[in-house]
Tab-separated table of C-alpha atoms in Angstrom:
chain	number	residue	atom	x	y	z
A	15	MET	CA	104.969	99.558	114.328
A	16	SER	CA	101.692	100.579	112.454
A	17	GLY	CA	102.101	100.404	108.992
A	18	HIS	CA	105.741	98.687	108.762
A	19	PHE	CA	107.633	95.696	109.780
A	20	GLU	CA	109.772	95.513	112.833
A	21	ALA	CA	112.317	93.079	114.026
A	22	LEU	CA	111.460	90.341	116.596
A	23	PRO	CA	114.163	88.905	118.949
A	24	ASP	CA	113.411	85.348	117.546
A	25	GLY	CA	114.546	86.499	114.095
A	26	GLY	CA	110.908	87.027	112.674
A	27	ALA	CA	109.070	90.285	111.916
A	28	ALA	CA	105.792	91.708	113.208
A	29	VAL	CA	103.451	94.378	111.778
A	30	LEU	CA	100.336	95.923	113.029
A	31	LEU	CA	97.403	95.750	110.462
A	32	ASP	CA	94.125	97.072	110.613
A	33	GLU	CA	90.995	95.236	109.701
A	34	VAL	CA	90.909	96.670	106.192
A	35	GLU	CA	94.468	95.895	105.582
A	36	ILE	CA	93.949	92.273	106.640
A	37	SER	CA	91.229	91.653	104.315
A	38	ILE	CA	92.905	93.490	101.373
A	39	LEU	CA	96.179	91.452	101.991
A	40	ARG	CA	94.184	88.048	102.073
A	41	SER	CA	91.935	88.989	99.252
A	42	LEU	CA	95.045	89.689	97.104
A	43	ALA	CA	96.882	86.593	98.233
A	44	VAL	CA	93.847	84.248	97.167
A	45	GLN	CA	93.716	86.229	93.922
A	46	LEU	CA	97.167	85.415	93.347
A	47	LEU	CA	96.663	81.738	94.044
A	48	GLU	CA	93.941	81.693	91.325
A	49	LEU	CA	96.232	83.374	88.850
A	50	ILE	CA	99.021	80.997	89.780
A	51	GLY	CA	96.848	77.994	89.359
A	52	PRO	CA	96.383	74.940	91.548
A	53	GLY	CA	99.288	73.054	90.349
A	54	ASP	CA	99.746	69.455	89.093
A	55	ALA	CA	98.836	66.905	91.790
A	56	PRO	CA	99.743	63.280	90.619
A	57	ALA	CA	96.433	61.612	89.417
A	58	GLN	CA	95.243	58.997	91.666
A	59	GLY	CA	97.373	55.697	91.620
A	60	GLU	CA	100.100	57.504	89.778
A	61	ASP	CA	103.616	56.998	91.351
A	62	PRO	CA	104.387	60.391	93.441
A	63	LEU	CA	108.270	59.965	92.620
A	64	ALA	CA	107.357	60.409	88.934
A	65	ALA	CA	105.421	63.533	89.532
A	66	LEU	CA	108.801	64.881	90.974
A	67	PHE	CA	110.486	64.510	87.397
A	68	ALA	CA	107.444	65.838	85.705
A	69	GLU	CA	108.305	68.436	82.980
A	70	GLY	CA	106.707	71.860	82.792
A	71	PRO	CA	105.558	74.034	79.889
A	72	SER	CA	108.150	75.219	77.465
A	73	GLU	CA	106.406	78.420	76.122
A	74	PRO	CA	105.924	81.437	78.258
A	75	PRO	CA	102.593	82.377	79.535
A	76	ALA	CA	100.326	84.621	77.327
A	77	ASP	CA	98.964	86.556	80.359
A	78	PRO	CA	101.324	89.724	81.036
A	79	ALA	CA	101.231	89.135	84.784
A	80	LEU	CA	101.976	85.490	84.530
A	81	ALA	CA	104.672	86.241	82.230
A	82	ARG	CA	106.172	88.638	84.967
A	83	LEU	CA	106.108	85.903	87.404
A	84	PHE	CA	107.501	83.372	85.200
A	85	PRO	CA	109.856	85.287	82.899
A	86	ASN	CA	112.083	83.793	80.369
A	87	ALA	CA	115.608	82.930	81.532
A	88	TYR	CA	117.323	84.272	78.537
A	89	SER	CA	116.537	86.991	76.013
A	90	ASP	CA	114.576	85.870	72.934
A	91	GLU	CA	116.883	87.731	70.461
A	92	ASP	CA	117.910	84.621	68.649
A	93	GLU	CA	116.774	80.899	68.022
A	94	GLU	CA	119.442	79.647	70.425
A	95	LEU	CA	118.472	81.769	73.332
A	96	ARG	CA	114.616	81.138	72.641
A	97	ALA	CA	115.468	77.348	72.773
A	98	ALA	CA	117.611	77.578	76.009
A	99	SER	CA	114.753	79.774	77.889
A	100	ALA	CA	112.287	76.868	76.696
A	101	GLU	CA	114.450	74.135	77.963
A	102	PHE	CA	115.050	76.087	81.461
A	103	ARG	CA	111.374	76.616	81.924
A	104	ARG	CA	110.335	72.954	80.962
A	105	PHE	CA	112.644	72.202	84.119
A	106	THR	CA	111.983	74.865	86.370
A	107	GLU	CA	108.468	76.470	86.155
A	108	LEU	CA	106.699	73.680	88.090
A	109	ASP	CA	108.846	74.020	90.952
A	110	LEU	CA	108.681	77.950	90.833
A	111	ARG	CA	104.747	77.805	90.704
A	112	SER	CA	105.088	75.486	93.710
A	113	ARG	CA	107.024	77.882	95.619
A	114	LYS	CA	104.954	80.984	94.760
A	115	ARG	CA	101.880	78.965	95.748
A	116	GLU	CA	103.304	78.036	99.058
A	117	ASP	CA	104.254	81.557	99.643
A	118	ALA	CA	100.751	82.921	98.919
A	119	LEU	CA	99.213	80.333	101.175
A	120	ALA	CA	101.740	81.040	104.054
A	121	VAL	CA	100.157	84.607	103.802
A	122	VAL	CA	96.623	83.507	103.707
A	123	ARG	CA	96.974	80.865	106.665
A	124	SER	CA	98.968	83.794	108.832
A	125	LEU	CA	96.302	86.060	108.292
A	126	ASP	CA	93.584	83.576	108.978
A	127	GLY	CA	95.313	83.062	112.422
A	128	LEU	CA	95.237	86.464	113.350
A	129	THR	CA	92.708	87.433	116.366
A	130	VAL	CA	91.566	91.032	115.498
A	131	GLU	CA	90.830	93.123	118.437
A	132	GLU	CA	89.210	96.733	118.939
A	133	ARG	CA	92.011	99.211	119.148
A	134	GLY	CA	89.929	102.165	120.156
A	135	ALA	CA	88.036	104.767	118.103
A	136	GLY	CA	85.914	102.102	116.427
A	137	GLU	CA	89.198	100.575	114.747
A	138	ALA	CA	90.019	96.927	114.937
A	139	GLY	CA	93.172	95.266	114.089
A	140	ALA	CA	95.853	92.572	114.913
A	141	THR	CA	99.719	92.329	115.218
A	142	LEU	CA	100.907	89.820	112.783
A	143	ARG	CA	104.035	88.125	114.057
A	144	LEU	CA	106.202	86.185	111.626
A	145	SER	CA	108.838	83.571	112.141
A	146	GLY	CA	112.048	84.038	110.159
A	147	GLU	CA	110.805	81.327	107.536
A	148	ASP	CA	107.429	82.882	107.383
A	149	SER	CA	108.946	86.576	107.035
A	150	ARG	CA	110.712	85.057	103.774
A	151	ARG	CA	107.499	83.695	102.384
A	152	TRP	CA	105.812	86.783	103.029
A	153	LEU	CA	108.643	88.828	101.224
A	154	GLY	CA	108.197	86.375	98.159
A	155	ALA	CA	104.318	86.752	98.222
A	156	LEU	CA	104.438	90.533	98.559
A	157	ASN	CA	106.959	90.558	95.462
A	158	ASP	CA	104.737	88.347	93.596
A	159	LEU	CA	101.765	90.663	94.357
A	160	ARG	CA	103.652	93.657	93.302
A	161	LEU	CA	104.929	92.145	90.135
A	162	THR	CA	101.183	91.132	89.348
A	163	ILE	CA	99.904	94.560	89.909
A	164	GLY	CA	102.480	96.314	88.208
A	165	ALA	CA	101.923	94.186	85.171
A	166	ARG	CA	98.302	95.039	85.223
A	167	LEU	CA	99.211	98.485	85.476
A	168	GLU	CA	101.791	98.166	82.654
A	169	VAL	CA	104.606	99.500	84.817
A	170	ALA	CA	107.527	98.640	83.014
A	171	ASP	CA	110.318	100.552	85.003
A	172	GLU	CA	110.741	102.707	88.207
A	173	ASP	CA	110.258	105.930	86.385
A	174	GLU	CA	106.781	104.826	85.490
A	175	SER	CA	105.800	104.054	89.009
A	176	GLU	CA	106.853	107.560	89.869
A	177	ASP	CA	103.755	108.838	87.553
A	178	LEU	CA	101.554	106.621	89.633
A	179	TYR	CA	101.656	108.978	92.587
A	180	ARG	CA	100.144	111.808	90.497
A	181	LEU	CA	96.994	109.825	89.286
A	182	PRO	CA	94.082	111.907	89.997
A	183	ASP	CA	91.555	110.151	92.449
A	184	SER	CA	88.761	109.992	89.564
A	185	ASP	CA	91.275	107.520	87.635
A	186	PRO	CA	89.778	103.928	87.805
A	187	ARG	CA	93.356	102.608	88.272
A	188	LYS	CA	93.830	104.431	91.578
A	189	PRO	CA	92.636	101.766	93.891
A	190	MET	CA	94.989	99.147	92.289
A	191	VAL	CA	97.744	102.039	92.284
A	192	MET	CA	97.007	102.490	96.084
A	193	ALA	CA	97.645	98.805	96.632
A	194	TYR	CA	100.637	98.597	94.485
A	195	LEU	CA	102.392	101.354	96.373
A	196	TRP	CA	101.217	100.052	99.759
A	197	LEU	CA	102.426	96.614	99.370
A	198	GLY	CA	106.043	98.220	98.127
A	199	ALA	CA	106.029	99.915	101.409
A	200	LEU	CA	105.265	96.849	103.208
A	201	GLN	CA	107.864	95.130	101.334
A	202	GLU	CA	110.556	97.511	101.791
A	203	THR	CA	110.287	97.449	105.644
A	204	LEU	CA	110.320	93.707	105.680
A	205	VAL	CA	113.482	93.667	103.541
A	206	GLU	CA	115.117	96.168	106.111
A	207	THR	CA	113.905	94.305	109.024
A	208	LEU	CA	115.226	91.105	107.639
A	209	MET	CA	118.569	92.710	106.429
A	210	GLY	CA	118.948	94.244	109.933
A	211	ARG	CA	120.153	90.808	111.290
């Protein structure tokens, strides 16, 4: 099971993670939460029902990573499509941000709930067991993390990600590239596990 997800009989998934992997995943999820932002909670005394009908932004984010997480619904080839994208964003982005926050929080909470044990040879780790619902949340968060890192690495298509394998160790992007590739492998095995049902 080490390094890849496997199916559990109850419909969930499990993966063996070492202490360093747990720390990296938690740190990345927390950074994702910071990037997405805290969300808009109703002000004290404000009607919580009114908050459900709050409108979001109509302009795409300026940060390339956020723009990848919250893309335009339509191309911006002409004025009509730009207006349709703005309208769509205004009514959907707040919910999308909330879901992405919940996915990242699920990752942090499940990692915080692990009990790390010695595995021999000075290595420590834990087996992460996820329910079916948590598996879907993890899948969303892994995807969001890869999109964010891919934006920071300026990866635009699959051909460019192949070039990442050939970066020399001296390249300052190498740690980010290794995280991007590792997250991709985790995501792939989790997808295979969930589709195997």
